[in-house]
Amino acid sequence: MAKGQFLGEFEQVVLLAVARLEPTGYGATVRQEVEERTGRPVSVGALYATLDRLAAKGYVAVRPGPAEPERGGRPKRFLALKPAGVDALDASRHMLDRMWDGVELRRSASG
Amino acid sequence: MAKGQFLGEFEQVVLLAVARLEPTGYGATVRQEVEERTGRPVSVGALYATLDRLAAKGYVAVRPGPAEPERGGRPKRFLALKPAGVDALDASRHMLDRMWDGVELRRSASG
DNA sequence: TAGCAAACTCTACAAGATAGAGTTATAGTC
DNA sequence: GACTATAACTCTATCTTGTAGAGTTTGCTA
Protein backbone atom coordinates (compact mmCIF):
# COMPACT_ATOMS: atom_id res chain seq x y z
CA MET A 1 0.00 0.00 0.00
CA ALA A 2 1.45 3.29 -1.07
CA LYS A 3 -0.72 5.71 0.82
CA GLY A 4 -4.42 5.14 1.13
CA GLN A 5 -4.22 6.47 4.63
CA PHE A 6 -5.36 10.02 4.08
CA LEU A 7 -7.77 12.00 2.00
CA GLY A 8 -6.23 13.90 -0.88
CA GLU A 9 -6.79 17.63 -1.05
CA PHE A 10 -9.59 17.50 -3.58
CA GLU A 11 -11.05 14.35 -2.12
CA GLN A 12 -11.56 16.19 1.12
CA VAL A 13 -13.32 19.08 -0.56
CA VAL A 14 -15.59 16.79 -2.55
CA LEU A 15 -16.40 14.64 0.45
CA LEU A 16 -17.44 17.74 2.36
CA ALA A 17 -19.74 18.79 -0.43
CA VAL A 18 -21.30 15.33 -0.36
CA ALA A 19 -21.77 15.63 3.39
CA ARG A 20 -23.44 18.97 3.02
CA LEU A 21 -25.77 17.89 0.23
CA GLU A 22 -26.72 14.39 1.30
CA PRO A 23 -28.97 12.56 0.92
CA THR A 24 -30.14 14.23 -2.27
CA GLY A 25 -26.86 15.49 -3.65
CA TYR A 26 -25.54 13.97 -6.87
CA GLY A 27 -22.64 14.59 -9.24
CA ALA A 28 -23.87 17.79 -10.81
CA THR A 29 -24.95 19.46 -7.57
CA VAL A 30 -21.79 18.45 -5.77
CA ARG A 31 -19.80 19.99 -8.55
CA GLN A 32 -21.80 23.18 -8.38
CA GLU A 33 -21.49 23.32 -4.62
CA VAL A 34 -17.72 23.07 -4.74
CA GLU A 35 -17.46 25.70 -7.42
CA GLU A 36 -19.68 28.11 -5.56
CA ARG A 37 -18.12 27.69 -2.16
CA THR A 38 -14.52 27.74 -3.27
CA GLY A 39 -14.60 29.78 -6.45
CA ARG A 40 -12.56 27.00 -7.96
CA PRO A 41 -13.49 25.64 -11.39
CA VAL A 42 -14.18 21.92 -11.29
CA SER A 43 -14.12 19.89 -14.47
CA VAL A 44 -16.61 17.09 -14.84
CA GLY A 45 -13.87 14.54 -15.21
CA ALA A 46 -12.09 15.63 -12.07
CA LEU A 47 -15.27 15.42 -10.08
CA TYR A 48 -16.42 11.99 -11.13
CA ALA A 49 -12.95 10.47 -10.97
CA THR A 50 -12.71 11.65 -7.40
CA LEU A 51 -16.19 10.46 -6.55
CA ASP A 52 -15.30 7.03 -7.93
CA ARG A 53 -12.21 6.84 -5.79
CA LEU A 54 -14.16 7.89 -2.75
CA ALA A 55 -16.76 5.21 -3.46
CA ALA A 56 -14.08 2.58 -4.03
CA LYS A 57 -12.60 3.40 -0.65
CA GLY A 58 -15.97 2.96 0.99
CA TYR A 59 -16.36 6.62 1.92
CA VAL A 60 -19.45 7.43 -0.09
CA ALA A 61 -22.54 5.42 -0.94
CA VAL A 62 -24.15 5.70 -4.35
CA ARG A 63 -27.88 5.16 -4.76
CA PRO A 64 -29.39 5.28 -8.26
CA GLY A 65 -32.34 7.62 -8.36
CA PRO A 66 -35.52 7.24 -10.44
CA ALA A 67 -36.13 9.10 -13.66
CA GLU A 68 -37.53 12.53 -13.01
CA PRO A 69 -40.29 14.39 -14.85
CA GLU A 70 -38.27 17.47 -15.71
CA ARG A 71 -37.13 17.52 -19.27
CA GLY A 72 -35.11 14.51 -20.15
CA GLY A 73 -31.79 13.76 -18.63
CA ARG A 74 -30.17 10.65 -17.35
CA PRO A 75 -31.20 9.40 -13.90
CA LYS A 76 -29.21 10.87 -11.06
CA ARG A 77 -26.95 8.91 -8.79
CA PHE A 78 -27.56 10.13 -5.27
CA LEU A 79 -24.61 10.34 -2.93
CA ALA A 80 -24.25 9.92 0.80
CA LEU A 81 -21.46 9.75 3.31
CA LYS A 82 -20.70 6.36 4.79
CA PRO A 83 -19.41 5.94 8.33
CA ALA A 84 -15.87 5.43 7.07
CA GLY A 85 -16.21 8.70 5.19
CA VAL A 86 -17.19 10.48 8.36
CA ASP A 87 -14.14 9.02 10.07
CA ALA A 88 -11.85 10.03 7.23
CA LEU A 89 -13.08 13.62 7.30
CA ASP A 90 -12.70 13.69 11.02
CA ALA A 91 -9.16 12.36 10.87
CA SER A 92 -8.13 14.81 8.17
CA ARG A 93 -9.51 17.69 10.09
CA HIS A 94 -7.84 16.73 13.33
CA MET A 95 -4.53 16.25 11.63
CA LEU A 96 -4.70 19.71 10.12
CA ASP A 97 -5.87 21.19 13.38
CA ARG A 98 -2.88 19.79 15.15
CA MET A 99 -0.58 21.16 12.50
CA TRP A 100 -2.18 24.60 12.60
CA ASP A 101 -2.36 24.79 16.35
CA GLY A 102 -0.44 27.82 17.49
CA VAL A 103 0.91 28.73 14.07
CA GLU A 104 0.84 32.47 13.41
CA LEU A 105 1.27 33.56 9.82
CA ARG A 106 2.93 36.90 9.21
CA ARG A 107 1.04 38.57 6.41
CA SER A 108 3.11 39.02 3.27
CA ALA A 109 2.60 42.75 2.93
CA SER A 110 1.13 45.25 5.38
CA GLY A 111 0.42 43.64 8.69
CA MET B 1 -1.55 24.43 -16.51
CA ALA B 2 -2.93 21.30 -14.97
CA LYS B 3 -3.40 22.31 -11.39
CA GLY B 4 -0.72 24.18 -9.54
CA GLN B 5 -3.43 26.22 -7.92
CA PHE B 6 -3.67 24.50 -4.58
CA LEU B 7 -1.50 22.83 -2.01
CA GLY B 8 -1.63 19.06 -1.96
CA GLU B 9 -2.56 17.34 1.26
CA PHE B 10 0.97 16.48 2.30
CA GLU B 11 2.37 19.74 0.97
CA GLN B 12 0.10 21.57 3.33
CA VAL B 13 1.20 19.54 6.32
CA VAL B 14 4.87 19.97 5.50
CA LEU B 15 4.51 23.67 4.87
CA LEU B 16 2.87 24.07 8.25
CA ALA B 17 5.74 22.28 9.94
CA VAL B 18 8.16 24.61 8.17
CA ALA B 19 6.14 27.58 9.39
CA ARG B 20 6.23 26.32 12.93
CA LEU B 21 9.93 25.57 12.94
CA GLU B 22 11.33 28.48 10.98
CA PRO B 23 13.87 29.94 10.81
CA THR B 24 15.94 27.09 12.21
CA GLY B 25 13.96 24.12 11.00
CA TYR B 26 15.52 21.83 8.42
CA GLY B 27 14.66 18.55 6.72
CA ALA B 28 15.18 16.25 9.64
CA THR B 29 13.38 18.39 12.21
CA VAL B 30 10.48 19.06 9.86
CA ARG B 31 10.13 15.36 9.36
CA GLN B 32 10.18 14.72 13.07
CA GLU B 33 7.68 17.47 13.71
CA VAL B 34 5.20 16.04 11.24
CA GLU B 35 5.59 12.56 12.64
CA GLU B 36 5.09 13.70 16.20
CA ARG B 37 2.13 15.95 15.57
CA THR B 38 0.24 13.68 13.27
CA GLY B 39 1.38 10.22 14.30
CA ARG B 40 1.95 9.61 10.63
CA PRO B 41 5.17 7.96 9.48
CA VAL B 42 7.06 10.11 6.99
CA SER B 43 9.72 8.58 4.79
CA VAL B 44 12.80 10.63 4.03
CA GLY B 45 12.11 10.52 0.34
CA ALA B 46 8.55 11.74 0.73
CA LEU B 47 9.69 14.63 2.84
CA TYR B 48 12.48 15.94 0.65
CA ALA B 49 10.56 15.45 -2.57
CA THR B 50 7.76 17.54 -1.16
CA LEU B 51 10.15 20.14 0.16
CA ASP B 52 11.74 20.41 -3.28
CA ARG B 53 8.38 20.97 -4.91
CA LEU B 54 7.49 23.57 -2.36
CA ALA B 55 10.77 25.35 -3.00
CA ALA B 56 10.28 25.17 -6.76
CA LYS B 57 6.90 26.82 -6.38
CA GLY B 58 8.46 29.62 -4.40
CA TYR B 59 6.74 28.72 -1.16
CA VAL B 60 9.78 27.95 0.94
CA ALA B 61 13.26 29.47 1.07
CA VAL B 62 16.27 27.28 1.58
CA ARG B 63 19.36 28.67 3.32
CA PRO B 64 22.44 26.45 3.62
CA GLY B 65 23.67 26.36 7.19
CA PRO B 66 27.29 26.13 8.35
CA ALA B 67 28.88 22.91 9.52
CA GLU B 68 28.15 22.31 13.15
CA PRO B 69 30.48 20.95 15.82
CA GLU B 70 28.32 18.09 16.92
CA ARG B 71 29.53 14.79 15.65
CA GLY B 72 29.85 14.78 11.95
CA GLY B 73 26.91 15.09 9.66
CA ARG B 74 26.28 17.02 6.55
CA PRO B 75 25.45 20.73 6.81
CA LYS B 76 21.79 21.47 7.36
CA ARG B 77 19.61 23.34 4.93
CA PHE B 78 17.48 25.73 6.92
CA LEU B 79 13.95 26.33 5.77
CA ALA B 80 11.65 29.30 5.93
CA LEU B 81 8.27 30.27 4.60
CA LYS B 82 8.18 32.78 1.77
CA PRO B 83 5.32 35.23 1.34
CA ALA B 84 3.80 33.12 -1.40
CA GLY B 85 3.87 30.20 1.00
CA VAL B 86 1.97 32.20 3.57
CA ASP B 87 -0.61 33.05 0.96
CA ALA B 88 -0.93 29.45 -0.15
CA LEU B 89 -1.50 28.24 3.40
CA ASP B 90 -4.01 30.96 3.95
CA ALA B 91 -5.89 30.12 0.78
CA SER B 92 -5.99 26.42 1.57
CA ARG B 93 -7.27 27.07 5.02
CA HIS B 94 -9.99 29.42 3.90
CA MET B 95 -11.14 27.05 1.24
CA LEU B 96 -11.48 24.25 3.77
CA ASP B 97 -13.16 26.55 6.26
CA ARG B 98 -15.78 27.45 3.73
CA MET B 99 -16.37 23.82 2.94
CA TRP B 100 -16.64 22.86 6.59
CA ASP B 101 -18.81 25.77 7.56
CA GLY B 102 -22.04 24.44 9.00
CA VAL B 103 -21.30 20.80 8.28
CA GLU B 104 -22.33 18.49 11.09
CA LEU B 105 -20.94 14.99 11.01
CA ARG B 106 -23.06 12.24 12.52
CA ARG B 107 -20.74 9.95 14.40
CA SER B 108 -20.55 6.47 12.89
CA ALA B 109 -21.47 4.57 16.04
CA SER B 110 -22.74 5.87 19.34
CA GLY B 111 -23.38 9.57 19.27
C1' DT C 1 42.86 7.26 6.80
C1' DA C 2 39.17 4.48 8.77
C1' DG C 3 35.00 4.61 10.84
C1' DC C 4 30.87 6.74 12.26
C1' DA C 5 26.94 9.69 12.20
C1' DA C 6 23.72 13.16 10.45
C1' DA C 7 21.48 14.98 6.65
C1' DC C 8 20.38 14.95 2.29
C1' DT C 9 20.07 12.97 -2.97
C1' DC C 10 18.31 9.80 -6.41
C1' DT C 11 15.48 6.68 -8.83
C1' DA C 12 11.34 4.46 -9.59
C1' DC C 13 6.68 3.97 -9.18
C1' DA C 14 1.80 4.41 -7.14
C1' DA C 15 -2.02 7.36 -6.32
C1' DG C 16 -4.50 11.61 -6.98
C1' DA C 17 -5.96 15.63 -9.97
C1' DT C 18 -7.40 17.49 -14.33
C1' DA C 19 -9.54 18.20 -18.89
C1' DG C 20 -12.94 17.72 -22.19
C1' DA C 21 -14.97 15.08 -25.84
C1' DG C 22 -18.18 11.52 -26.06
C1' DT C 23 -22.02 8.44 -24.49
C1' DT C 24 -26.40 7.28 -22.38
C1' DA C 25 -30.88 7.63 -20.49
C1' DT C 26 -34.87 10.02 -20.40
C1' DA C 27 -38.75 13.42 -21.95
C1' DG C 28 -41.07 16.16 -25.33
C1' DT C 29 -42.70 16.75 -30.16
C1' DC C 30 -44.95 15.48 -34.41
C1' DG D 1 -42.20 5.48 -33.30
C1' DA D 2 -38.42 8.49 -34.97
C1' DC D 3 -36.28 12.61 -33.90
C1' DT D 4 -34.52 16.14 -30.98
C1' DA D 5 -33.29 18.41 -26.73
C1' DT D 6 -31.20 17.75 -22.17
C1' DA D 7 -29.12 16.44 -18.03
C1' DA D 8 -25.94 13.50 -16.13
C1' DC D 9 -22.52 10.63 -16.35
C1' DT D 10 -18.34 7.70 -18.76
C1' DC D 11 -13.79 7.32 -20.83
C1' DT D 12 -9.14 8.08 -22.09
C1' DA D 13 -5.04 10.37 -21.63
C1' DT D 14 -1.77 13.02 -19.13
C1' DC D 15 0.30 15.75 -15.46
C1' DT D 16 1.12 16.46 -10.48
C1' DT D 17 1.63 14.62 -5.78
C1' DG D 18 2.79 11.13 -2.61
C1' DT D 19 5.76 7.29 -1.21
C1' DA D 20 9.75 4.33 -0.24
C1' DG D 21 14.29 3.31 0.80
C1' DA D 22 18.96 2.52 -0.68
C1' DG D 23 22.80 5.25 -1.41
C1' DT D 24 25.84 9.45 -1.21
C1' DT D 25 27.97 13.33 0.95
C1' DT D 26 29.99 16.02 4.62
C1' DG D 27 32.55 16.41 8.44
C1' DC D 28 33.78 14.75 13.30
C1' DT D 29 36.56 11.40 16.07
C1' DA D 30 40.07 8.16 16.73
Coordinates of C-alpha atoms (C1' of nucleotides) in Angstrom, one line a residue:
Chain A
M1 CA 0.0 0.0 0.0
A2 CA 1.5 3.3 -1.1
K3 CA -0.7 5.7 0.8
G4 CA -4.4 5.1 1.1
Q5 CA -4.2 6.5 4.6
F6 CA -5.4 10.0 4.1
L7 CA -7.8 12.0 2.0
G8 CA -6.2 13.9 -0.9
E9 CA -6.8 17.6 -1.1
F10 CA -9.6 17.5 -3.6
E11 CA -11.1 14.3 -2.1
Q12 CA -11.6 16.2 1.1
V13 CA -13.3 19.1 -0.6
V14 CA -15.6 16.8 -2.5
L15 CA -16.4 14.6 0.4
L16 CA -17.4 17.7 2.4
A17 CA -19.7 18.8 -0.4
V18 CA -21.3 15.3 -0.4
A19 CA -21.8 15.6 3.4
R20 CA -23.4 19.0 3.0
L21 CA -25.8 17.9 0.2
E22 CA -26.7 14.4 1.3
P23 CA -29.0 12.6 0.9
T24 CA -30.1 14.2 -2.3
G25 CA -26.9 15.5 -3.6
Y26 CA -25.5 14.0 -6.9
G27 CA -22.6 14.6 -9.2
A28 CA -23.9 17.8 -10.8
T29 CA -25.0 19.5 -7.6
V30 CA -21.8 18.4 -5.8
R31 CA -19.8 20.0 -8.5
Q32 CA -21.8 23.2 -8.4
E33 CA -21.5 23.3 -4.6
V34 CA -17.7 23.1 -4.7
E35 CA -17.5 25.7 -7.4
E36 CA -19.7 28.1 -5.6
R37 CA -18.1 27.7 -2.2
T38 CA -14.5 27.7 -3.3
G39 CA -14.6 29.8 -6.4
R40 CA -12.6 27.0 -8.0
P41 CA -13.5 25.6 -11.4
V42 CA -14.2 21.9 -11.3
S43 CA -14.1 19.9 -14.5
V44 CA -16.6 17.1 -14.8
G45 CA -13.9 14.5 -15.2
A46 CA -12.1 15.6 -12.1
L47 CA -15.3 15.4 -10.1
Y48 CA -16.4 12.0 -11.1
A49 CA -13.0 10.5 -11.0
T50 CA -12.7 11.7 -7.4
L51 CA -16.2 10.5 -6.6
D52 CA -15.3 7.0 -7.9
R53 CA -12.2 6.8 -5.8
L54 CA -14.2 7.9 -2.8
A55 CA -16.8 5.2 -3.5
A56 CA -14.1 2.6 -4.0
K57 CA -12.6 3.4 -0.7
G58 CA -16.0 3.0 1.0
Y59 CA -16.4 6.6 1.9
V60 CA -19.5 7.4 -0.1
A61 CA -22.5 5.4 -0.9
V62 CA -24.2 5.7 -4.4
R63 CA -27.9 5.2 -4.8
P64 CA -29.4 5.3 -8.3
G65 CA -32.3 7.6 -8.4
P66 CA -35.5 7.2 -10.4
A67 CA -36.1 9.1 -13.7
E68 CA -37.5 12.5 -13.0
P69 CA -40.3 14.4 -14.8
E70 CA -38.3 17.5 -15.7
R71 CA -37.1 17.5 -19.3
G72 CA -35.1 14.5 -20.1
G73 CA -31.8 13.8 -18.6
R74 CA -30.2 10.7 -17.3
P75 CA -31.2 9.4 -13.9
K76 CA -29.2 10.9 -11.1
R77 CA -27.0 8.9 -8.8
F78 CA -27.6 10.1 -5.3
L79 CA -24.6 10.3 -2.9
A80 CA -24.2 9.9 0.8
L81 CA -21.5 9.7 3.3
K82 CA -20.7 6.4 4.8
P83 CA -19.4 5.9 8.3
A84 CA -15.9 5.4 7.1
G85 CA -16.2 8.7 5.2
V86 CA -17.2 10.5 8.4
D87 CA -14.1 9.0 10.1
A88 CA -11.9 10.0 7.2
L89 CA -13.1 13.6 7.3
D90 CA -12.7 13.7 11.0
A91 CA -9.2 12.4 10.9
S92 CA -8.1 14.8 8.2
R93 CA -9.5 17.7 10.1
H94 CA -7.8 16.7 13.3
M95 CA -4.5 16.2 11.6
L96 CA -4.7 19.7 10.1
D97 CA -5.9 21.2 13.4
R98 CA -2.9 19.8 15.1
M99 CA -0.6 21.2 12.5
W100 CA -2.2 24.6 12.6
D101 CA -2.4 24.8 16.4
G102 CA -0.4 27.8 17.5
V103 CA 0.9 28.7 14.1
E104 CA 0.8 32.5 13.4
L105 CA 1.3 33.6 9.8
R106 CA 2.9 36.9 9.2
R107 CA 1.0 38.6 6.4
S108 CA 3.1 39.0 3.3
A109 CA 2.6 42.8 2.9
S110 CA 1.1 45.2 5.4
G111 CA 0.4 43.6 8.7
Chain B
M1 CA -1.6 24.4 -16.5
A2 CA -2.9 21.3 -15.0
K3 CA -3.4 22.3 -11.4
G4 CA -0.7 24.2 -9.5
Q5 CA -3.4 26.2 -7.9
F6 CA -3.7 24.5 -4.6
L7 CA -1.5 22.8 -2.0
G8 CA -1.6 19.1 -2.0
E9 CA -2.6 17.3 1.3
F10 CA 1.0 16.5 2.3
E11 CA 2.4 19.7 1.0
Q12 CA 0.1 21.6 3.3
V13 CA 1.2 19.5 6.3
V14 CA 4.9 20.0 5.5
L15 CA 4.5 23.7 4.9
L16 CA 2.9 24.1 8.2
A17 CA 5.7 22.3 9.9
V18 CA 8.2 24.6 8.2
A19 CA 6.1 27.6 9.4
R20 CA 6.2 26.3 12.9
L21 CA 9.9 25.6 12.9
E22 CA 11.3 28.5 11.0
P23 CA 13.9 29.9 10.8
T24 CA 15.9 27.1 12.2
G25 CA 14.0 24.1 11.0
Y26 CA 15.5 21.8 8.4
G27 CA 14.7 18.6 6.7
A28 CA 15.2 16.2 9.6
T29 CA 13.4 18.4 12.2
V30 CA 10.5 19.1 9.9
R31 CA 10.1 15.4 9.4
Q32 CA 10.2 14.7 13.1
E33 CA 7.7 17.5 13.7
V34 CA 5.2 16.0 11.2
E35 CA 5.6 12.6 12.6
E36 CA 5.1 13.7 16.2
R37 CA 2.1 16.0 15.6
T38 CA 0.2 13.7 13.3
G39 CA 1.4 10.2 14.3
R40 CA 1.9 9.6 10.6
P41 CA 5.2 8.0 9.5
V42 CA 7.1 10.1 7.0
S43 CA 9.7 8.6 4.8
V44 CA 12.8 10.6 4.0
G45 CA 12.1 10.5 0.3
A46 CA 8.5 11.7 0.7
L47 CA 9.7 14.6 2.8
Y48 CA 12.5 15.9 0.7
A49 CA 10.6 15.4 -2.6
T50 CA 7.8 17.5 -1.2
L51 CA 10.2 20.1 0.2
D52 CA 11.7 20.4 -3.3
R53 CA 8.4 21.0 -4.9
L54 CA 7.5 23.6 -2.4
A55 CA 10.8 25.3 -3.0
A56 CA 10.3 25.2 -6.8
K57 CA 6.9 26.8 -6.4
G58 CA 8.5 29.6 -4.4
Y59 CA 6.7 28.7 -1.2
V60 CA 9.8 28.0 0.9
A61 CA 13.3 29.5 1.1
V62 CA 16.3 27.3 1.6
R63 CA 19.4 28.7 3.3
P64 CA 22.4 26.5 3.6
G65 CA 23.7 26.4 7.2
P66 CA 27.3 26.1 8.3
A67 CA 28.9 22.9 9.5
E68 CA 28.2 22.3 13.2
P69 CA 30.5 20.9 15.8
E70 CA 28.3 18.1 16.9
R71 CA 29.5 14.8 15.7
G72 CA 29.9 14.8 11.9
G73 CA 26.9 15.1 9.7
R74 CA 26.3 17.0 6.5
P75 CA 25.4 20.7 6.8
K76 CA 21.8 21.5 7.4
R77 CA 19.6 23.3 4.9
F78 CA 17.5 25.7 6.9
L79 CA 13.9 26.3 5.8
A80 CA 11.7 29.3 5.9
L81 CA 8.3 30.3 4.6
K82 CA 8.2 32.8 1.8
P83 CA 5.3 35.2 1.3
A84 CA 3.8 33.1 -1.4
G85 CA 3.9 30.2 1.0
V86 CA 2.0 32.2 3.6
D87 CA -0.6 33.1 1.0
A88 CA -0.9 29.5 -0.2
L89 CA -1.5 28.2 3.4
D90 CA -4.0 31.0 3.9
A91 CA -5.9 30.1 0.8
S92 CA -6.0 26.4 1.6
R93 CA -7.3 27.1 5.0
H94 CA -10.0 29.4 3.9
M95 CA -11.1 27.1 1.2
L96 CA -11.5 24.3 3.8
D97 CA -13.2 26.5 6.3
R98 CA -15.8 27.5 3.7
M99 CA -16.4 23.8 2.9
W100 CA -16.6 22.9 6.6
D101 CA -18.8 25.8 7.6
G102 CA -22.0 24.4 9.0
V103 CA -21.3 20.8 8.3
E104 CA -22.3 18.5 11.1
L105 CA -20.9 15.0 11.0
R106 CA -23.1 12.2 12.5
R107 CA -20.7 9.9 14.4
S108 CA -20.6 6.5 12.9
A109 CA -21.5 4.6 16.0
S110 CA -22.7 5.9 19.3
G111 CA -23.4 9.6 19.3
Chain C
dT1 C1' 42.9 7.3 6.8
dA2 C1' 39.2 4.5 8.8
dG3 C1' 35.0 4.6 10.8
dC4 C1' 30.9 6.7 12.3
dA5 C1' 26.9 9.7 12.2
dA6 C1' 23.7 13.2 10.5
dA7 C1' 21.5 15.0 6.7
dC8 C1' 20.4 14.9 2.3
dT9 C1' 20.1 13.0 -3.0
dC10 C1' 18.3 9.8 -6.4
dT11 C1' 15.5 6.7 -8.8
dA12 C1' 11.3 4.5 -9.6
dC13 C1' 6.7 4.0 -9.2
dA14 C1' 1.8 4.4 -7.1
dA15 C1' -2.0 7.4 -6.3
dG16 C1' -4.5 11.6 -7.0
dA17 C1' -6.0 15.6 -10.0
dT18 C1' -7.4 17.5 -14.3
dA19 C1' -9.5 18.2 -18.9
dG20 C1' -12.9 17.7 -22.2
dA21 C1' -15.0 15.1 -25.8
dG22 C1' -18.2 11.5 -26.1
dT23 C1' -22.0 8.4 -24.5
dT24 C1' -26.4 7.3 -22.4
dA25 C1' -30.9 7.6 -20.5
dT26 C1' -34.9 10.0 -20.4
dA27 C1' -38.8 13.4 -22.0
dG28 C1' -41.1 16.2 -25.3
dT29 C1' -42.7 16.8 -30.2
dC30 C1' -44.9 15.5 -34.4
Chain D
dG1 C1' -42.2 5.5 -33.3
dA2 C1' -38.4 8.5 -35.0
dC3 C1' -36.3 12.6 -33.9
dT4 C1' -34.5 16.1 -31.0
dA5 C1' -33.3 18.4 -26.7
dT6 C1' -31.2 17.8 -22.2
dA7 C1' -29.1 16.4 -18.0
dA8 C1' -25.9 13.5 -16.1
dC9 C1' -22.5 10.6 -16.4
dT10 C1' -18.3 7.7 -18.8
dC11 C1' -13.8 7.3 -20.8
dT12 C1' -9.1 8.1 -22.1
dA13 C1' -5.0 10.4 -21.6
dT14 C1' -1.8 13.0 -19.1
dC15 C1' 0.3 15.7 -15.5
dT16 C1' 1.1 16.5 -10.5
dT17 C1' 1.6 14.6 -5.8
dG18 C1' 2.8 11.1 -2.6
dT19 C1' 5.8 7.3 -1.2
dA20 C1' 9.7 4.3 -0.2
dG21 C1' 14.3 3.3 0.8
dA22 C1' 19.0 2.5 -0.7
dG23 C1' 22.8 5.2 -1.4
dT24 C1' 25.8 9.5 -1.2
dT25 C1' 28.0 13.3 0.9
dT26 C1' 30.0 16.0 4.6
dG27 C1' 32.5 16.4 8.4
dC28 C1' 33.8 14.8 13.3
dT29 C1' 36.6 11.4 16.1
dA30 C1' 40.1 8.2 16.7

